[in-house]
């Protein structure tokens, strides 16, 4: 045995990743189920893409000058010498899948959702992980600003349904390929004039992509970025009209929002609309979800000219602001005494489970008293007692753990009682 596999050394989860243990998973499942049901109501369907993609997909899609691509990707060569990346975000995968499967030739709306892990090699801190989970929404083929407002409304509804309070919606427009170059030029000139006040990374961004200075997390750079020219003054007529209609549709939905001219978001592909929902309860990493429009991505990938919009919400951050109590399950504990009873218990567990009753039978040899106290401790709704005498008589005891009442009957009778009570409690 090599020293690294010595049995005394405890192996922990990789920095920036974490286990989600069963009690917490219950909350995740509840949130995921609510999110999926809501998205389906709006006509979205799930699209599951692989975790592994070619590195080129993100270089091209996410953008070569973004922090994600330059600093944060988990990239490696596989055994075939290909450059592979663990997806840092989902949008490029969806665009790839649409083109690869020619989904745009089908009549189904190109509206997709997905919930799953993303990977970014960033500095871990509260609300920022290296493996985190996103709820992702993508719409392709809709250029009307009404869809921009509809997905904000959908996000808002989800957060309201989940009981999230104190969330604020920020909106902006980052222009398009027609109007952004003039803005970038002025931004570059302005950033150049305060070059010495920026970090080395932002100094590099002055040349590569000055817009990305807005993403810097260093306080002194953020102070400077707040004084930069605002994109709003540079928007072309088309972008201005789009933004005005987006905002007026949000008004129609009665969604309060704030125009935030510095909201350019960390990805290169955004055009026109960008938005973010922030929550004061989150601390420094206050963004619950962010999204925007990416009208050029499809054609840049060599696909059809389809406009697109979407958002991604961080599950960890969402869960951290929720006060969702996991629902306790109502289950049956089967207590057995002796080998013959154990075999019967196994048979009963199968019968109850087939009828939709969650049933737990533990196989270690324990006294009846011990098993009853286990059932209590685990929060069983009922305990079914199976002993040799009961088998001989064909009559078993069912104890209701909350009231302490006990019923004697055939297993079929007891199953009926359990099913009725389980139904009543729903
Ligand atoms: P982005 O894909 O960067 O636009 O982020 C969208 C959302 O994903 C954010 O609003 C966060 O809620 C979440 N998120 C992004 N990066 C991380 C991370 N490293 N750890 C946890 N959540 C994240």
GROMACS .gro file of C-alpha atoms and ligand atoms in nm:
model
  449
    1UNK     CA    1   0.000   0.000   0.000
    2UNK     CA    2   0.142   0.341  -0.094
    3UNK     CA    3   0.162   0.605   0.182
    4UNK     CA    4  -0.108   0.812   0.010
    5UNK     CA    5  -0.358   0.530   0.051
    6UNK     CA    6  -0.265   0.459   0.412
    7UNK     CA    7  -0.587   0.372   0.599
    8UNK     CA    8  -0.527   0.636   0.866
    9UNK     CA    9  -0.545   0.926   0.620
   10UNK     CA   10  -0.889   1.077   0.587
   11UNK     CA   11  -0.976   1.189   0.237
   12UNK     CA   12  -1.192   1.497   0.216
   13UNK     CA   13  -1.400   1.651  -0.063
   14UNK     CA   14  -1.202   1.868  -0.304
   15UNK     CA   15  -1.174   2.236  -0.209
   16UNK     CA   16  -1.472   2.435  -0.336
   17UNK     CA   17  -1.695   2.127  -0.366
   18UNK     CA   18  -1.935   1.992  -0.108
   19UNK     CA   19  -2.154   1.697  -0.031
   20UNK     CA   20  -2.524   1.759  -0.020
   21UNK     CA   21  -2.646   1.525   0.249
   22UNK     CA   22  -2.988   1.356   0.249
   23UNK     CA   23  -3.171   1.605   0.474
   24UNK     CA   24  -3.056   1.894   0.255
   25UNK     CA   25  -3.123   1.697  -0.063
   26UNK     CA   26  -3.489   1.688   0.042
   27UNK     CA   27  -3.497   2.067   0.016
   28UNK     CA   28  -3.316   2.056  -0.321
   29UNK     CA   29  -3.565   1.803  -0.452
   30UNK     CA   30  -3.855   2.021  -0.346
   31UNK     CA   31  -3.707   2.329  -0.513
   32UNK     CA   32  -3.615   2.134  -0.828
   33UNK     CA   33  -3.964   1.986  -0.853
   34UNK     CA   34  -4.127   2.329  -0.818
   35UNK     CA   35  -3.889   2.484  -1.071
   36UNK     CA   36  -3.942   2.208  -1.327
   37UNK     CA   37  -4.322   2.215  -1.290
   38UNK     CA   38  -4.324   2.593  -1.338
   39UNK     CA   39  -4.098   2.585  -1.645
   40UNK     CA   40  -4.315   2.318  -1.803
   41UNK     CA   41  -4.616   2.548  -1.747
   42UNK     CA   42  -4.442   2.808  -1.963
   43UNK     CA   43  -4.373   2.553  -2.237
   44UNK     CA   44  -4.010   2.471  -2.153
   45UNK     CA   45  -3.873   2.119  -2.186
   46UNK     CA   46  -3.566   1.965  -2.029
   47UNK     CA   47  -3.251   1.928  -2.237
   48UNK     CA   48  -2.967   1.730  -2.077
   49UNK     CA   49  -2.623   1.785  -2.225
   50UNK     CA   50  -2.298   1.618  -2.111
   51UNK     CA   51  -2.080   1.760  -1.835
   52UNK     CA   52  -1.777   1.720  -2.063
   53UNK     CA   53  -1.748   1.936  -2.374
   54UNK     CA   54  -1.469   2.032  -2.607
   55UNK     CA   55  -1.271   2.328  -2.470
   56UNK     CA   56  -1.324   2.508  -2.798
   57UNK     CA   57  -1.698   2.529  -2.732
   58UNK     CA   58  -1.647   2.764  -2.436
   59UNK     CA   59  -1.358   2.955  -2.592
   60UNK     CA   60  -1.590   3.034  -2.880
   61UNK     CA   61  -1.918   3.057  -2.689
   62UNK     CA   62  -1.837   3.203  -2.348
   63UNK     CA   63  -1.564   3.420  -2.497
   64UNK     CA   64  -1.187   3.411  -2.496
   65UNK     CA   65  -1.148   3.730  -2.292
   66UNK     CA   66  -1.388   3.637  -2.012
   67UNK     CA   67  -1.264   3.555  -1.662
   68UNK     CA   68  -1.432   3.216  -1.697
   69UNK     CA   69  -1.227   3.115  -2.000
   70UNK     CA   70  -0.900   3.284  -1.910
   71UNK     CA   71  -0.886   3.176  -1.545
   72UNK     CA   72  -1.159   2.947  -1.428
   73UNK     CA   73  -1.202   2.646  -1.653
   74UNK     CA   74  -1.134   2.288  -1.551
   75UNK     CA   75  -0.955   2.185  -1.870
   76UNK     CA   76  -0.756   1.867  -1.929
   77UNK     CA   77  -0.640   1.640  -2.209
   78UNK     CA   78  -0.817   1.308  -2.225
   79UNK     CA   79  -0.639   0.985  -2.310
   80UNK     CA   80  -0.707   1.051  -2.678
   81UNK     CA   81  -0.526   1.386  -2.658
   82UNK     CA   82  -0.845   1.597  -2.691
   83UNK     CA   83  -0.880   1.916  -2.490
   84UNK     CA   84  -1.183   1.865  -2.268
   85UNK     CA   85  -1.351   2.110  -2.029
   86UNK     CA   86  -1.595   2.048  -1.746
   87UNK     CA   87  -1.873   2.289  -1.842
   88UNK     CA   88  -1.847   2.622  -1.658
   89UNK     CA   89  -2.190   2.728  -1.786
   90UNK     CA   90  -2.468   2.573  -1.989
   91UNK     CA   91  -2.563   2.806  -2.274
   92UNK     CA   92  -2.291   2.699  -2.522
   93UNK     CA   93  -2.389   2.333  -2.472
   94UNK     CA   94  -2.751   2.409  -2.561
   95UNK     CA   95  -2.651   2.605  -2.872
   96UNK     CA   96  -2.427   2.315  -2.975
   97UNK     CA   97  -2.704   2.059  -2.917
   98UNK     CA   98  -2.956   2.263  -3.118
   99UNK     CA   99  -2.719   2.277  -3.413
  100UNK     CA  100  -2.596   1.918  -3.380
  101UNK     CA  101  -2.950   1.774  -3.371
  102UNK     CA  102  -3.099   2.034  -3.610
  103UNK     CA  103  -3.363   2.105  -3.345
  104UNK     CA  104  -3.454   2.427  -3.527
  105UNK     CA  105  -3.601   2.218  -3.810
  106UNK     CA  106  -3.863   2.072  -3.576
  107UNK     CA  107  -4.186   2.249  -3.489
  108UNK     CA  108  -4.133   2.234  -3.110
  109UNK     CA  109  -4.056   2.568  -2.947
  110UNK     CA  110  -3.685   2.603  -2.870
  111UNK     CA  111  -3.739   2.658  -2.498
  112UNK     CA  112  -3.527   2.452  -2.265
  113UNK     CA  113  -3.445   2.415  -1.899
  114UNK     CA  114  -3.184   2.220  -1.710
  115UNK     CA  115  -3.066   2.185  -1.352
  116UNK     CA  116  -2.718   2.051  -1.294
  117UNK     CA  117  -2.358   2.103  -1.186
  118UNK     CA  118  -2.120   2.359  -1.337
  119UNK     CA  119  -1.747   2.393  -1.266
  120UNK     CA  120  -1.534   2.704  -1.223
  121UNK     CA  121  -1.190   2.725  -1.068
  122UNK     CA  122  -1.258   3.042  -0.871
  123UNK     CA  123  -1.156   3.138  -0.518
  124UNK     CA  124  -1.404   2.958  -0.294
  125UNK     CA  125  -1.594   3.168  -0.041
  126UNK     CA  126  -1.946   3.191   0.097
  127UNK     CA  127  -2.181   3.151  -0.201
  128UNK     CA  128  -1.897   3.074  -0.442
  129UNK     CA  129  -1.793   2.717  -0.513
  130UNK     CA  130  -1.588   2.532  -0.769
  131UNK     CA  131  -1.865   2.283  -0.831
  132UNK     CA  132  -2.200   2.455  -0.803
  133UNK     CA  133  -2.543   2.396  -0.953
  134UNK     CA  134  -2.741   2.610  -1.188
  135UNK     CA  135  -3.102   2.621  -1.293
  136UNK     CA  136  -3.067   2.715  -1.656
  137UNK     CA  137  -3.326   2.857  -1.896
  138UNK     CA  138  -3.275   2.900  -2.270
  139UNK     CA  139  -3.504   3.034  -2.543
  140UNK     CA  140  -3.398   3.038  -2.908
  141UNK     CA  141  -3.576   3.191  -3.204
  142UNK     CA  142  -3.764   3.475  -3.028
  143UNK     CA  143  -3.649   3.829  -3.091
  144UNK     CA  144  -3.944   4.015  -2.942
  145UNK     CA  145  -3.855   4.191  -2.612
  146UNK     CA  146  -4.176   4.044  -2.467
  147UNK     CA  147  -3.990   3.714  -2.421
  148UNK     CA  148  -3.715   3.897  -2.229
  149UNK     CA  149  -3.982   4.020  -1.989
  150UNK     CA  150  -4.155   3.681  -1.979
  151UNK     CA  151  -3.847   3.498  -1.856
  152UNK     CA  152  -3.785   3.764  -1.591
  153UNK     CA  153  -4.149   3.719  -1.487
  154UNK     CA  154  -4.098   3.341  -1.478
  155UNK     CA  155  -3.790   3.379  -1.254
  156UNK     CA  156  -3.979   3.625  -1.036
  157UNK     CA  157  -4.274   3.384  -1.004
  158UNK     CA  158  -4.044   3.098  -0.908
  159UNK     CA  159  -3.877   3.306  -0.638
  160UNK     CA  160  -4.214   3.425  -0.506
  161UNK     CA  161  -4.354   3.070  -0.504
  162UNK     CA  162  -4.051   2.960  -0.306
  163UNK     CA  163  -4.104   3.243  -0.057
  164UNK     CA  164  -3.791   3.445  -0.143
  165UNK     CA  165  -3.821   3.797  -0.003
  166UNK     CA  166  -3.602   4.102  -0.048
  167UNK     CA  167  -3.498   4.018  -0.403
  168UNK     CA  168  -3.435   4.304  -0.643
  169UNK     CA  169  -3.444   4.289  -1.022
  170UNK     CA  170  -3.176   4.487  -1.205
  171UNK     CA  171  -3.196   4.543  -1.580
  172UNK     CA  172  -2.980   4.695  -1.851
  173UNK     CA  173  -2.897   4.684  -2.219
  174UNK     CA  174  -2.542   4.619  -2.337
  175UNK     CA  175  -2.615   4.716  -2.697
  176UNK     CA  176  -2.528   4.515  -3.003
  177UNK     CA  177  -2.248   4.477  -3.255
  178UNK     CA  178  -2.362   4.795  -3.425
  179UNK     CA  179  -2.348   5.029  -3.125
  180UNK     CA  180  -2.109   4.865  -2.880
  181UNK     CA  181  -1.780   4.934  -3.062
  182UNK     CA  182  -1.819   5.312  -3.010
  183UNK     CA  183  -1.887   5.249  -2.642
  184UNK     CA  184  -1.591   5.012  -2.606
  185UNK     CA  185  -1.367   5.273  -2.768
  186UNK     CA  186  -1.467   5.544  -2.519
  187UNK     CA  187  -1.449   5.295  -2.234
  188UNK     CA  188  -1.097   5.199  -2.338
  189UNK     CA  189  -0.990   5.564  -2.348
  190UNK     CA  190  -1.143   5.631  -2.008
  191UNK     CA  191  -0.989   5.318  -1.852
  192UNK     CA  192  -0.654   5.416  -2.002
  193UNK     CA  193  -0.674   5.753  -1.827
  194UNK     CA  194  -0.708   5.580  -1.487
  195UNK     CA  195  -0.482   5.287  -1.573
  196UNK     CA  196  -0.262   5.324  -1.263
  197UNK     CA  197  -0.564   5.284  -1.036
  198UNK     CA  198  -0.657   4.947  -1.186
  199UNK     CA  199  -0.524   4.602  -1.097
  200UNK     CA  200  -0.278   4.435  -1.342
  201UNK     CA  201  -0.557   4.211  -1.470
  202UNK     CA  202  -0.783   4.507  -1.551
  203UNK     CA  203  -0.488   4.688  -1.709
  204UNK     CA  204  -0.463   4.393  -1.948
  205UNK     CA  205  -0.838   4.409  -2.011
  206UNK     CA  206  -0.804   4.770  -2.134
  207UNK     CA  207  -0.655   4.623  -2.451
  208UNK     CA  208  -0.835   4.289  -2.474
  209UNK     CA  209  -1.192   4.380  -2.370
  210UNK     CA  210  -1.252   4.689  -2.152
  211UNK     CA  211  -1.611   4.580  -2.078
  212UNK     CA  212  -1.474   4.295  -1.869
  213UNK     CA  213  -1.329   4.547  -1.618
  214UNK     CA  214  -1.683   4.564  -1.478
  215UNK     CA  215  -1.647   4.199  -1.370
  216UNK     CA  216  -1.342   4.261  -1.149
  217UNK     CA  217  -1.405   4.175  -0.787
  218UNK     CA  218  -1.133   4.408  -0.648
  219UNK     CA  219  -1.286   4.701  -0.462
  220UNK     CA  220  -1.059   4.974  -0.609
  221UNK     CA  221  -1.138   4.854  -0.964
  222UNK     CA  222  -1.510   4.848  -0.883
  223UNK     CA  223  -1.488   5.207  -0.759
  224UNK     CA  224  -1.328   5.310  -1.088
  225UNK     CA  225  -1.575   5.107  -1.296
  226UNK     CA  226  -1.863   5.291  -1.126
  227UNK     CA  227  -1.728   5.614  -1.279
  228UNK     CA  228  -1.689   5.475  -1.632
  229UNK     CA  229  -1.913   5.604  -1.915
  230UNK     CA  230  -2.253   5.436  -1.925
  231UNK     CA  231  -2.357   5.219  -2.218
  232UNK     CA  232  -2.710   5.363  -2.210
  233UNK     CA  233  -2.592   5.679  -2.383
  234UNK     CA  234  -2.447   5.479  -2.675
  235UNK     CA  235  -2.738   5.249  -2.767
  236UNK     CA  236  -2.854   5.251  -3.129
  237UNK     CA  237  -3.221   5.310  -3.206
  238UNK     CA  238  -3.297   4.938  -3.236
  239UNK     CA  239  -3.138   4.862  -2.898
  240UNK     CA  240  -3.310   5.159  -2.737
  241UNK     CA  241  -3.650   5.049  -2.870
  242UNK     CA  242  -3.586   4.693  -2.756
  243UNK     CA  243  -3.495   4.807  -2.406
  244UNK     CA  244  -3.798   5.038  -2.384
  245UNK     CA  245  -4.035   4.756  -2.484
  246UNK     CA  246  -3.866   4.516  -2.242
  247UNK     CA  247  -3.919   4.763  -1.959
  248UNK     CA  248  -4.278   4.843  -2.056
  249UNK     CA  249  -4.362   4.471  -2.064
  250UNK     CA  250  -4.212   4.433  -1.716
  251UNK     CA  251  -4.445   4.717  -1.612
  252UNK     CA  252  -4.733   4.524  -1.763
  253UNK     CA  253  -4.636   4.228  -1.546
  254UNK     CA  254  -4.610   4.468  -1.250
  255UNK     CA  255  -4.255   4.357  -1.179
  256UNK     CA  256  -4.054   4.622  -0.997
  257UNK     CA  257  -3.705   4.667  -1.142
  258UNK     CA  258  -3.413   4.906  -1.133
  259UNK     CA  259  -3.212   5.011  -1.439
  260UNK     CA  260  -2.847   4.945  -1.357
  261UNK     CA  261  -2.623   5.091  -1.633
  262UNK     CA  262  -2.313   4.905  -1.511
  263UNK     CA  263  -2.475   4.565  -1.541
  264UNK     CA  264  -2.272   4.418  -1.828
  265UNK     CA  265  -2.240   4.063  -1.686
  266UNK     CA  266  -1.935   3.841  -1.710
  267UNK     CA  267  -1.989   3.679  -2.048
  268UNK     CA  268  -1.887   3.812  -2.387
  269UNK     CA  269  -2.190   3.700  -2.577
  270UNK     CA  270  -2.458   3.927  -2.434
  271UNK     CA  271  -2.640   4.163  -2.670
  272UNK     CA  272  -2.917   4.406  -2.578
  273UNK     CA  273  -3.095   4.288  -2.260
  274UNK     CA  274  -2.908   4.187  -1.946
  275UNK     CA  275  -3.066   4.133  -1.605
  276UNK     CA  276  -2.986   4.006  -1.263
  277UNK     CA  277  -3.188   3.929  -0.952
  278UNK     CA  278  -2.997   4.006  -0.636
  279UNK     CA  279  -3.081   3.929  -0.276
  280UNK     CA  280  -2.963   4.126   0.025
  281UNK     CA  281  -2.963   3.805   0.229
  282UNK     CA  282  -2.670   3.663   0.029
  283UNK     CA  283  -2.384   3.887   0.146
  284UNK     CA  284  -2.098   3.971  -0.091
  285UNK     CA  285  -2.201   3.719  -0.358
  286UNK     CA  286  -2.547   3.872  -0.384
  287UNK     CA  287  -2.649   3.759  -0.732
  288UNK     CA  288  -2.921   3.492  -0.724
  289UNK     CA  289  -2.955   3.472  -1.099
  290UNK     CA  290  -2.834   3.646  -1.406
  291UNK     CA  291  -2.914   3.638  -1.772
  292UNK     CA  292  -2.959   3.822  -2.092
  293UNK     CA  293  -2.987   3.804  -2.466
  294UNK     CA  294  -2.729   3.648  -2.700
  295UNK     CA  295  -2.853   3.708  -3.049
  296UNK     CA  296  -2.525   3.633  -3.226
  297UNK     CA  297  -2.424   3.306  -3.062
  298UNK     CA  298  -2.602   3.069  -3.300
  299UNK     CA  299  -2.466   3.220  -3.616
  300UNK     CA  300  -2.119   3.250  -3.459
  301UNK     CA  301  -2.137   2.874  -3.404
  302UNK     CA  302  -2.215   2.824  -3.773
  303UNK     CA  303  -2.585   2.759  -3.708
  304UNK     CA  304  -2.892   2.945  -3.828
  305UNK     CA  305  -2.941   3.310  -3.738
  306UNK     CA  306  -3.157   3.257  -3.430
  307UNK     CA  307  -3.179   3.519  -3.157
  308UNK     CA  308  -3.166   3.383  -2.803
  309UNK     CA  309  -3.213   3.472  -2.439
  310UNK     CA  310  -3.177   3.290  -2.109
  311UNK     CA  311  -3.077   3.300  -1.747
  312UNK     CA  312  -2.893   3.089  -1.491
  313UNK     CA  313  -2.974   3.076  -1.123
  314UNK     CA  314  -2.739   2.942  -0.857
  315UNK     CA  315  -2.902   2.660  -0.661
  316UNK     CA  316  -2.668   2.691  -0.360
  317UNK     CA  317  -2.744   3.061  -0.329
  318UNK     CA  318  -3.115   3.007  -0.378
  319UNK     CA  319  -3.129   2.733  -0.113
  320UNK     CA  320  -2.932   2.951   0.129
  321UNK     CA  321  -3.201   3.223   0.126
  322UNK     CA  322  -3.492   2.982   0.156
  323UNK     CA  323  -3.669   2.881   0.469
  324UNK     CA  324  -3.803   2.553   0.333
  325UNK     CA  325  -3.862   2.282   0.586
  326UNK     CA  326  -3.805   1.940   0.434
  327UNK     CA  327  -4.126   1.740   0.451
  328UNK     CA  328  -4.101   1.448   0.690
  329UNK     CA  329  -4.189   1.127   0.511
  330UNK     CA  330  -4.457   0.901   0.659
  331UNK     CA  331  -4.308   0.557   0.664
  332UNK     CA  332  -4.365   0.216   0.812
  333UNK     CA  333  -4.102   0.047   1.027
  334UNK     CA  334  -4.116  -0.332   1.019
  335UNK     CA  335  -3.992  -0.484   1.344
  336UNK     CA  336  -3.915  -0.856   1.328
  337UNK     CA  337  -3.814  -1.114   1.588
  338UNK     CA  338  -3.632  -1.427   1.474
  339UNK     CA  339  -3.521  -1.563   1.136
  340UNK     CA  340  -3.865  -1.678   1.022
  341UNK     CA  341  -4.013  -1.337   1.109
  342UNK     CA  342  -3.733  -1.161   0.924
  343UNK     CA  343  -3.819  -1.355   0.608
  344UNK     CA  344  -4.187  -1.266   0.654
  345UNK     CA  345  -4.091  -0.903   0.719
  346UNK     CA  346  -3.901  -0.895   0.388
  347UNK     CA  347  -4.210  -1.026   0.212
  348UNK     CA  348  -4.431  -0.763   0.383
  349UNK     CA  349  -4.190  -0.481   0.303
  350UNK     CA  350  -4.214  -0.576  -0.062
  351UNK     CA  351  -4.594  -0.590  -0.045
  352UNK     CA  352  -4.624  -0.248   0.126
  353UNK     CA  353  -4.373  -0.083  -0.107
  354UNK     CA  354  -4.558  -0.216  -0.410
  355UNK     CA  355  -4.864  -0.040  -0.274
  356UNK     CA  356  -4.671   0.286  -0.244
  357UNK     CA  357  -4.603   0.273   0.130
  358UNK     CA  358  -4.245   0.368   0.225
  359UNK     CA  359  -4.122   0.080   0.440
  360UNK     CA  360  -3.803   0.026   0.633
  361UNK     CA  361  -3.676  -0.304   0.764
  362UNK     CA  362  -3.337  -0.321   0.934
  363UNK     CA  363  -3.157  -0.651   0.927
  364UNK     CA  364  -2.929  -0.646   1.230
  365UNK     CA  365  -3.039  -0.872   1.516
  366UNK     CA  366  -3.203  -0.638   1.763
  367UNK     CA  367  -3.449  -0.690   2.046
  368UNK     CA  368  -3.809  -0.585   1.988
  369UNK     CA  369  -3.764  -0.304   2.242
  370UNK     CA  370  -3.459  -0.182   2.056
  371UNK     CA  371  -3.642  -0.187   1.722
  372UNK     CA  372  -3.940   0.004   1.870
  373UNK     CA  373  -3.708   0.271   2.001
  374UNK     CA  374  -3.533   0.288   1.659
  375UNK     CA  375  -3.873   0.335   1.493
  376UNK     CA  376  -3.946   0.617   1.735
  377UNK     CA  377  -3.613   0.784   1.687
  378UNK     CA  378  -3.632   0.763   1.308
  379UNK     CA  379  -3.979   0.919   1.311
  380UNK     CA  380  -4.171   0.622   1.169
  381UNK     CA  381  -4.545   0.686   1.134
  382UNK     CA  382  -4.627   0.322   1.207
  383UNK     CA  383  -4.453   0.008   1.325
  384UNK     CA  384  -4.560  -0.336   1.210
  385UNK     CA  385  -4.464  -0.609   1.455
  386UNK     CA  386  -4.384  -0.945   1.302
  387UNK     CA  387  -4.301  -1.226   1.547
  388UNK     CA  388  -4.332  -1.605   1.529
  389UNK     CA  389  -4.662  -1.606   1.724
  390UNK     CA  390  -4.810  -1.348   1.489
  391UNK     CA  391  -4.707  -1.557   1.189
  392UNK     CA  392  -4.875  -1.863   1.336
  393UNK     CA  393  -5.199  -1.672   1.403
  394UNK     CA  394  -5.182  -1.479   1.076
  395UNK     CA  395  -5.258  -1.163   1.276
  396UNK     CA  396  -5.009  -0.880   1.320
  397UNK     CA  397  -4.982  -0.567   1.534
  398UNK     CA  398  -4.969  -0.223   1.379
  399UNK     CA  399  -4.872   0.059   1.612
  400UNK     CA  400  -4.952   0.418   1.527
  401UNK     CA  401  -4.640   0.589   1.663
  402UNK     CA  402  -4.798   0.933   1.718
  403UNK     CA  403  -5.110   0.822   1.909
  404UNK     CA  404  -4.970   0.497   2.050
  405UNK     CA  405  -5.286   0.310   1.940
  406UNK     CA  406  -5.242  -0.046   1.824
  407UNK     CA  407  -5.447  -0.242   1.569
  408UNK     CA  408  -5.443  -0.616   1.523
  409UNK     CA  409  -5.527  -0.764   1.184
  410UNK     CA  410  -5.426  -0.959   0.880
  411UNK     CA  411  -5.155  -0.796   0.678
  412UNK     CA  412  -5.410  -0.698   0.414
  413UNK     CA  413  -5.627  -0.523   0.673
  414UNK     CA  414  -5.331  -0.339   0.817
  415UNK     CA  415  -5.214  -0.238   0.472
  416UNK     CA  416  -5.558  -0.089   0.412
  417UNK     CA  417  -5.538   0.112   0.736
  418UNK     CA  418  -5.193   0.244   0.650
  419UNK     CA  419  -5.295   0.342   0.299
  420UNK     CA  420  -5.608   0.522   0.420
  421UNK     CA  421  -5.414   0.713   0.685
  422UNK     CA  422  -5.139   0.801   0.441
  423UNK     CA  423  -5.406   0.933   0.204
  424UNK     CA  424  -5.574   1.138   0.483
  425UNK     CA  425  -5.248   1.306   0.574
  426UNK     CA  426  -5.188   1.428   0.218
  427LIG     P1  427  -2.330   3.334  -1.433
  427LIG     O1  428  -2.336   3.203  -1.508
  427LIG     O2  429  -2.192   3.375  -1.396
  427LIG     O3  430  -2.409   3.441  -1.501
  427LIG     O4  431  -2.403   3.309  -1.294
  427LIG     C1  432  -2.540   3.285  -1.280
  427LIG     C2  433  -2.569   3.248  -1.137
  427LIG     O5  434  -2.499   3.128  -1.102
  427LIG     C3  435  -2.522   3.349  -1.033
  427LIG     O6  436  -2.618   3.448  -1.014
  427LIG     C4  437  -2.502   3.265  -0.910
  427LIG     O7  438  -2.625   3.246  -0.842
  427LIG     C5  439  -2.457   3.131  -0.967
  427LIG     N1  440  -2.311   3.116  -0.962
  427LIG     C6  441  -2.219   3.158  -1.054
  427LIG     N2  442  -2.095   3.123  -1.016
  427LIG     C7  443  -2.107   3.057  -0.900
  427LIG     C8  444  -2.015   2.993  -0.812
  427LIG     N3  445  -1.883   2.989  -0.838
  427LIG     N4  446  -2.064   2.933  -0.699
  427LIG     C9  447  -2.197   2.935  -0.672
  427LIG     N5  448  -2.288   2.992  -0.752
  427LIG    C10  449  -2.245   3.052  -0.865
   0.00000   0.00000   0.00000
